[in-house]
Tab-separated table of C-alpha atoms and ligand atoms in Angstrom:
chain	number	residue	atom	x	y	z
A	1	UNK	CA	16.751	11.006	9.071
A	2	UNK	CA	16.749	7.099	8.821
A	3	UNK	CA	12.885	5.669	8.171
A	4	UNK	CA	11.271	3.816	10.809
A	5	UNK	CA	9.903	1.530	7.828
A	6	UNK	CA	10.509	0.861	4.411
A	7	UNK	CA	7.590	-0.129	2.183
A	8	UNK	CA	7.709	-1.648	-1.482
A	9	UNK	CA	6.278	0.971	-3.994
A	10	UNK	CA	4.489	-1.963	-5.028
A	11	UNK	CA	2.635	-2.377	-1.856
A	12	UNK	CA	1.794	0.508	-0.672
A	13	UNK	CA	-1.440	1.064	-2.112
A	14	UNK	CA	-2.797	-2.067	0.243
A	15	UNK	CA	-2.306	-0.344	2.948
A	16	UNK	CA	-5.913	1.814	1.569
A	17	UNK	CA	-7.769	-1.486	1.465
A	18	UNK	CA	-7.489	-3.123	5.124
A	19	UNK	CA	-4.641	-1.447	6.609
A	20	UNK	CA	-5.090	-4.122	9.145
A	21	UNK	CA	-4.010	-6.778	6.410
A	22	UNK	CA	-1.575	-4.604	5.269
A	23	UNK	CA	0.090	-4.085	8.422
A	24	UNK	CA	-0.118	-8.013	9.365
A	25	UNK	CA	1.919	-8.973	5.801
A	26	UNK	CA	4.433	-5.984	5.373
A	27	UNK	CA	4.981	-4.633	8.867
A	28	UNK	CA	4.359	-7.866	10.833
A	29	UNK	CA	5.895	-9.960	8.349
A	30	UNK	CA	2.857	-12.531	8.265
A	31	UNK	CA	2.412	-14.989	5.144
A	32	UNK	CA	-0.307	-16.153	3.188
A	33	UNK	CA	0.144	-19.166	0.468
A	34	UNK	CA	-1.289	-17.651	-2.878
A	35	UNK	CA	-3.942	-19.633	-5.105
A	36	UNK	CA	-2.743	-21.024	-8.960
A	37	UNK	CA	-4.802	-17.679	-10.111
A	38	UNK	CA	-2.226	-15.719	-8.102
A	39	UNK	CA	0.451	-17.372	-9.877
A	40	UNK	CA	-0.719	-17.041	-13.296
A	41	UNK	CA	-0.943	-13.418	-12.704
A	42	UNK	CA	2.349	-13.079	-11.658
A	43	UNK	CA	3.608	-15.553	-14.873
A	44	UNK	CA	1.312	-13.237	-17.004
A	45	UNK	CA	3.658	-10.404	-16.037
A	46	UNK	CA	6.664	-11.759	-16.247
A	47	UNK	CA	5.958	-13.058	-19.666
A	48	UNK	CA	4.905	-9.586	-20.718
A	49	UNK	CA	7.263	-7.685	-19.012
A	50	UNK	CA	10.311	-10.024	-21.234
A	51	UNK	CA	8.459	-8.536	-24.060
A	52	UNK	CA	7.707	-4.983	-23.177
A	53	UNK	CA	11.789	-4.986	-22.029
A	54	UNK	CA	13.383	-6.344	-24.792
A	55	UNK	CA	11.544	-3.869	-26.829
A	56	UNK	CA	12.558	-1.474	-25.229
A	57	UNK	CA	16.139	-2.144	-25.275
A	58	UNK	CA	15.671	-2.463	-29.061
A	59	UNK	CA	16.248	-6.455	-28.892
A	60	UNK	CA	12.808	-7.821	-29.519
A	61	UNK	CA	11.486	-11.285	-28.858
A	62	UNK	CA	8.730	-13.050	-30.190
A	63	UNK	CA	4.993	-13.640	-28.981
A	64	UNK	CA	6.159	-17.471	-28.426
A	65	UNK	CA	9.325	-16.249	-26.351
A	66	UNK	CA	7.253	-14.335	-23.815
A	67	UNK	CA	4.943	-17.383	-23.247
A	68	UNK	CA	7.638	-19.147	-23.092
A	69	UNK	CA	8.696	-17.251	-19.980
A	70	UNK	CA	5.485	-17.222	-18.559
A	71	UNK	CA	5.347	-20.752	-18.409
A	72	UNK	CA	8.766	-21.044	-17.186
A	73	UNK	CA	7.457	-18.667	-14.395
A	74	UNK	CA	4.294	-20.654	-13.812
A	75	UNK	CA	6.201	-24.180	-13.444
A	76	UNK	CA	8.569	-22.258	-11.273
A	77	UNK	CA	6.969	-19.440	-8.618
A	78	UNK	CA	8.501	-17.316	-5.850
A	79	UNK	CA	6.249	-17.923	-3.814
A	80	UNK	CA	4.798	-21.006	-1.959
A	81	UNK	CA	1.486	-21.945	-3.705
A	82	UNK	CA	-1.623	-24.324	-3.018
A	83	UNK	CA	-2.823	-25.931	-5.738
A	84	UNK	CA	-6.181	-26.476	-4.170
A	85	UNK	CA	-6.646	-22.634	-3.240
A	86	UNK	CA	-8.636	-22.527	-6.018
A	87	UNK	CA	-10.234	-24.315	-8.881
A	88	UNK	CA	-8.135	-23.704	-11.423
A	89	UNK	CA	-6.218	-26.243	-12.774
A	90	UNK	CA	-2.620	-26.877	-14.222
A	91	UNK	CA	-3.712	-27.109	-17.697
A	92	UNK	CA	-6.480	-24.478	-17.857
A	93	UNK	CA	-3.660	-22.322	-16.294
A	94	UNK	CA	-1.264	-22.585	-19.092
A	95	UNK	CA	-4.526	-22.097	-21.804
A	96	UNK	CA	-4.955	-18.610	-20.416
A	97	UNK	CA	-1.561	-18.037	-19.555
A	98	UNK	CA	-0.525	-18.483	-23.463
A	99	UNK	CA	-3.740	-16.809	-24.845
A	100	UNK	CA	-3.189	-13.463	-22.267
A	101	UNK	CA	0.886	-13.325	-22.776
A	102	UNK	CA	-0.130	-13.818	-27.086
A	103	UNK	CA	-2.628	-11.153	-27.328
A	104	UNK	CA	-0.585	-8.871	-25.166
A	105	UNK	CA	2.195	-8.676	-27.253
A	106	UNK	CA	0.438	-9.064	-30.671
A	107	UNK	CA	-2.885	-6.911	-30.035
A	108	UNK	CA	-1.991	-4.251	-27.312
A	109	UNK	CA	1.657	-3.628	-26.825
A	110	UNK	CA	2.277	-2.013	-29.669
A	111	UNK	CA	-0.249	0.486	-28.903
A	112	UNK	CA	2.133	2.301	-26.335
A	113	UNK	CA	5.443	4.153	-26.302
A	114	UNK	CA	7.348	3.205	-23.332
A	115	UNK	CA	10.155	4.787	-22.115
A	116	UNK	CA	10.424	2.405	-18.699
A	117	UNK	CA	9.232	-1.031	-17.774
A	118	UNK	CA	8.538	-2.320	-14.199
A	119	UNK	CA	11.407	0.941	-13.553
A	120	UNK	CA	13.436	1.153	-10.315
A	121	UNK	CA	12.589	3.874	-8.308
A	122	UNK	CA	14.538	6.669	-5.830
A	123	UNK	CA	13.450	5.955	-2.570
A	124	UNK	CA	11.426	8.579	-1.174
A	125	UNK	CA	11.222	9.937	2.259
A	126	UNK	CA	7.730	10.835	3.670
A	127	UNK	CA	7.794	12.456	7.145
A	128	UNK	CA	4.778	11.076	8.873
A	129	UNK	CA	5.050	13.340	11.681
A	130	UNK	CA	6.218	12.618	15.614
A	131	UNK	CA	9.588	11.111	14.781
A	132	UNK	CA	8.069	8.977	12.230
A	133	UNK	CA	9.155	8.438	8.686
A	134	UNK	CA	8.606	6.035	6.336
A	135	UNK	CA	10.545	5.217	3.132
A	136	UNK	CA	9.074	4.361	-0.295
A	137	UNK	CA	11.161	2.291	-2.456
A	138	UNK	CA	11.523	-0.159	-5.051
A	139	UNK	CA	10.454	-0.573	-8.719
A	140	UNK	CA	7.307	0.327	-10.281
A	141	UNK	CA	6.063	-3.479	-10.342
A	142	UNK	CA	3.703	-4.380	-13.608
A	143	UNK	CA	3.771	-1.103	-15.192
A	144	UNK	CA	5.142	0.868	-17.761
A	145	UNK	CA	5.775	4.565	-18.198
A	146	UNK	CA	4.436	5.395	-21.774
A	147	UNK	CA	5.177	8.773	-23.663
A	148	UNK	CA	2.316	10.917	-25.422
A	149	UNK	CA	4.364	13.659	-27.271
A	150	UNK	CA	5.289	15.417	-24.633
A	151	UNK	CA	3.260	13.692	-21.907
A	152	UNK	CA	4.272	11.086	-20.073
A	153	UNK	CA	1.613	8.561	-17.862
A	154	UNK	CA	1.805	5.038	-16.447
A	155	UNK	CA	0.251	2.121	-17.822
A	156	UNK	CA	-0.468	-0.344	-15.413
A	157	UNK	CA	-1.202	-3.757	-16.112
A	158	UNK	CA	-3.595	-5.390	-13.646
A	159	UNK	CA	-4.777	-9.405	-13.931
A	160	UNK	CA	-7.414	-11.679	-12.510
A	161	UNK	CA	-10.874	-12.994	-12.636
A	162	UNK	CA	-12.700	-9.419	-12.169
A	163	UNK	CA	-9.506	-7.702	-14.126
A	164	UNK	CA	-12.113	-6.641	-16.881
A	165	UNK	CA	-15.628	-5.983	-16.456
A	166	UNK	CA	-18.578	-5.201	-18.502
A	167	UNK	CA	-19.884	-1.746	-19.514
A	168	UNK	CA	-23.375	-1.459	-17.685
A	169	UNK	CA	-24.623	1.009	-20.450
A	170	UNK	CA	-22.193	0.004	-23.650
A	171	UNK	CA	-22.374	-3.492	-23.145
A	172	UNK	CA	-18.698	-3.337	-24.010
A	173	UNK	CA	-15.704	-4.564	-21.683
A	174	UNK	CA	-13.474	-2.700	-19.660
A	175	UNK	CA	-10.769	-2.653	-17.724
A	176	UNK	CA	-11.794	-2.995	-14.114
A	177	UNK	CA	-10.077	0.433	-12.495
A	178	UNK	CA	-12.149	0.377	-9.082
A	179	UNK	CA	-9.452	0.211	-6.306
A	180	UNK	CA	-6.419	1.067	-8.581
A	181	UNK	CA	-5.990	4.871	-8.078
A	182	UNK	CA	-4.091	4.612	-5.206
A	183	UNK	CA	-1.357	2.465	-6.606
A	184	UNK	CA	-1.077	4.288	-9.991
A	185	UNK	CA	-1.250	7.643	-8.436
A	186	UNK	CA	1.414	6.280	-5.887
A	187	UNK	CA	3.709	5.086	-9.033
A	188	UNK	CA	3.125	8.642	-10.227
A	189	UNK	CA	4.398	10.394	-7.147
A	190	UNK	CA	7.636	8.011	-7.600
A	191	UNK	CA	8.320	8.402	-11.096
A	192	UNK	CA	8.299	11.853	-10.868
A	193	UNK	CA	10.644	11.821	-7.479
A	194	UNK	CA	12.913	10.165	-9.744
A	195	UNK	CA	13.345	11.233	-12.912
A	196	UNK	CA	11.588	15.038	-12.051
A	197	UNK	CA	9.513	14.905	-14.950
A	198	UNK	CA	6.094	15.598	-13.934
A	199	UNK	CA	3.360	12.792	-15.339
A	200	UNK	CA	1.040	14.674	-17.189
A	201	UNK	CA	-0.790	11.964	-18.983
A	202	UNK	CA	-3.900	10.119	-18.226
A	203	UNK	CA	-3.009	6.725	-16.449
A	204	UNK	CA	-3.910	3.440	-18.663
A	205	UNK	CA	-5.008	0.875	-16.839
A	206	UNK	CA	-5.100	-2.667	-19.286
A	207	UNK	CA	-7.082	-5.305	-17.466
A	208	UNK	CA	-5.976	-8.754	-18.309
A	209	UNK	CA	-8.824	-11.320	-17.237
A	210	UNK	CA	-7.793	-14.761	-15.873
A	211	UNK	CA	-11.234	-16.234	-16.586
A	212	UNK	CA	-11.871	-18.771	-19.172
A	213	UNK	CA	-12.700	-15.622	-21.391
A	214	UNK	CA	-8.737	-14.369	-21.190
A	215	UNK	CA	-10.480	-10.961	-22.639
A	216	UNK	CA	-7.686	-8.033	-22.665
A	217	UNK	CA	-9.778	-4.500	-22.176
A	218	UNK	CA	-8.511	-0.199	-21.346
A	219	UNK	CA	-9.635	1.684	-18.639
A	220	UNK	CA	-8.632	5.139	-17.133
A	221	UNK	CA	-7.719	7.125	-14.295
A	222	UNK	CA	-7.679	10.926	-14.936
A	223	UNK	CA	-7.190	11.674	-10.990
A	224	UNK	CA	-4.646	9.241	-9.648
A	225	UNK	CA	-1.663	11.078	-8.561
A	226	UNK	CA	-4.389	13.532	-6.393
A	227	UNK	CA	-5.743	10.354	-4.672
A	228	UNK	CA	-2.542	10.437	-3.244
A	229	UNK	CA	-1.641	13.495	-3.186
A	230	UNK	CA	-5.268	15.633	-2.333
A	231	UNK	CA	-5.907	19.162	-3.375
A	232	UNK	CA	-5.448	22.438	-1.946
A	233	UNK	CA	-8.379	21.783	-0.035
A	234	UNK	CA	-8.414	18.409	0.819
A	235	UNK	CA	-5.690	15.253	2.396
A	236	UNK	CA	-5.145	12.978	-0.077
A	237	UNK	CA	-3.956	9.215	0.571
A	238	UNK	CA	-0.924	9.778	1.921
A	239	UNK	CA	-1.916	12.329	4.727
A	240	UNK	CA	-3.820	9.565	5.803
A	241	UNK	CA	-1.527	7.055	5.582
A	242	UNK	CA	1.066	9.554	7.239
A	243	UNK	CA	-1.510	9.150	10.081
A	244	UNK	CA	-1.856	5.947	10.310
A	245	UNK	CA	2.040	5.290	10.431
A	246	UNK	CA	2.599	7.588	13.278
A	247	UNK	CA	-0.229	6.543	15.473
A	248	UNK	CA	0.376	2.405	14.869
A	249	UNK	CA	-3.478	2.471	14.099
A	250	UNK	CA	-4.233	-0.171	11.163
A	251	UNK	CA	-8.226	0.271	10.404
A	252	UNK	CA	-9.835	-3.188	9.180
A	253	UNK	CA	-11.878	-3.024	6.456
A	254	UNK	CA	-13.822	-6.444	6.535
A	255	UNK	CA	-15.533	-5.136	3.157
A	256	UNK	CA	-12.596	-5.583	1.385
A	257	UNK	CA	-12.580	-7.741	-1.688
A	258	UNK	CA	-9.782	-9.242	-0.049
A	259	UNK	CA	-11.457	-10.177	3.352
A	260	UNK	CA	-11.045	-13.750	2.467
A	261	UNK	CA	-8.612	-16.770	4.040
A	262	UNK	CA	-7.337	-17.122	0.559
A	263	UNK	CA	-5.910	-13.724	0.635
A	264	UNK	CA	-5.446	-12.490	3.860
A	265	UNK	CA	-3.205	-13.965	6.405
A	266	UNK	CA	-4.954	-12.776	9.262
A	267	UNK	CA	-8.091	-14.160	8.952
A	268	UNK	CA	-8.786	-16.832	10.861
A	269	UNK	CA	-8.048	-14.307	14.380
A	270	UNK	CA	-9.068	-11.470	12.697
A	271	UNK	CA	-11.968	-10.154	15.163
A	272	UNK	CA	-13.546	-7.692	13.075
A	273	UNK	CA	-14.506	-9.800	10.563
A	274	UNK	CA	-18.171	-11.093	10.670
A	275	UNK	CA	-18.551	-14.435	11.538
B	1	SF4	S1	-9.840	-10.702	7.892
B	1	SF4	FE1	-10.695	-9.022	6.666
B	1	SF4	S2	-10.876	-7.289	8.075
B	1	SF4	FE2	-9.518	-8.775	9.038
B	1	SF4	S3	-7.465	-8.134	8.429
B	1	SF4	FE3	-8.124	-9.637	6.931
B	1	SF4	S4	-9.024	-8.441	5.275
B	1	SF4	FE4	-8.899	-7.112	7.052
């Protein structure tokens, strides 16, 4: 059966924040121009995924190398940016840019055994339900797949200014996981489609924040692949999302953290946002 859509593994879990937004940028094809912050994240990545891949592949590069192709990556996006989305600057950019991509590789990469980095995935069919099928495909954008003995679990690396958060009781910093299940435990479901090894371990979640603090802090997610997945007693995620794909019902959420013109293309004609 062909799909009657075909989704980025990498997108998919927006469709749990506003579907509405979702639906406006990947099934209606609508644009937004990204912030500097949005940039850096992606040149954070990129930096760290030359590192994380070269390692890998048993060719390592330095600390320097992978800034050096973050900054290539910030000078030169994808994507259209404004500079005046947000208040970041050029320079302050490249300070937190170098200082994320530096303690990355020196301070946390080492830490895990991965097997796969950013990994292409099999594309996988999920049958929605009255003629209806949408396809999941890709690669497992900013993570890794790391290996725990016998275990294997996805590390995900997530940035921006609320990427890392502060322990209410501790008073220690941690990686900001709120939102993220659906994503990781989507990445599961795909990993294990593809290689049918079943991801056992907990997923990592390292939060990189693009604040003037450029602090690197773990978090985890013990339940993401049944967010998506549910229980024998309950839908997860995708049930729902199977749901909303057959019926053409998008739900706005105008509580979303992204319910802002920066972020969401819709905005300005969006009617169920409060005005
Ligand atoms: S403006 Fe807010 S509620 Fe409307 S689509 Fe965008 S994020 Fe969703």
């Amino acid at each position: 059966m062909s799909p009657s859509l075909t989704i980025r593994a990498s997108a998919f879990a927006s469709l749990f924040d506003c579907a509405y937004m979702f639906e406006a940028i990947h099934i209606l094809g609508m644009k937004n121009v990204v912030g500097r912050r949005a940039i850096l994240g992606t040149a954070i990545h990129a930096g760290t995924a030359a590192f994380d891949s070269a390692r890998l592949a048993g060719s390592t590069i330095s600390a320097d190398d992978a800034a050096g192709v973050m900054m290539d990556k910030l000078a030169n996006p994808d994507s259209d940016f404004d500079p005046n989305k947000d208040s970041l600057s050029k320079r302050e950019a490249e300070i937190i840019g170098i200082t994320l991509t530096a303690k990355y590789c020196n301070e946390w990469a080492h830490k895990f055994n991965y097997v796969a980095v950013e990994m292409t995935t099999k594309p996988l069919l999920v049958d929605c339900g009255g003629g209806t099928t949408i396809c999941l495909t890709g690669s497992l954008d900013r993570a890794r797949i790391y290996k725990d003995g016998d275990s294997v679990g996805i590390t995900d690396i997530k940035t921006g200014s609320r990427a890392v958060i502060e322990d209410k009781k501790t008073g220690l910093h941690k990686a900001n996981i709120a939102g993220h299940g659906a994503q990781v435990g989507t990445y599961s479901l795909l990993y294990e489609h593809t290689t049918g090894q079943e991801v056992t371990a907990d997923a990592e979640i390292l939060g990189m924040s693009t604040s003037s603090s450029a602090r690197i802090a773990a978090g985890t997610i013990k339940n993401a692949k049944q967010i998506i997945t549910g229980t024998e007693d309950q839908p997860g995620l995708l049930e729902f999302a199977a749901d909303m794909f057959r019926s053409g019902k998008f739900y706005p959420n105008s509580k979303s953290l992204l319910c802002n013109e920066k972020y969401c293309p819709r905005f300005n004609k969006c009617t169920f946002r409060e005005r």
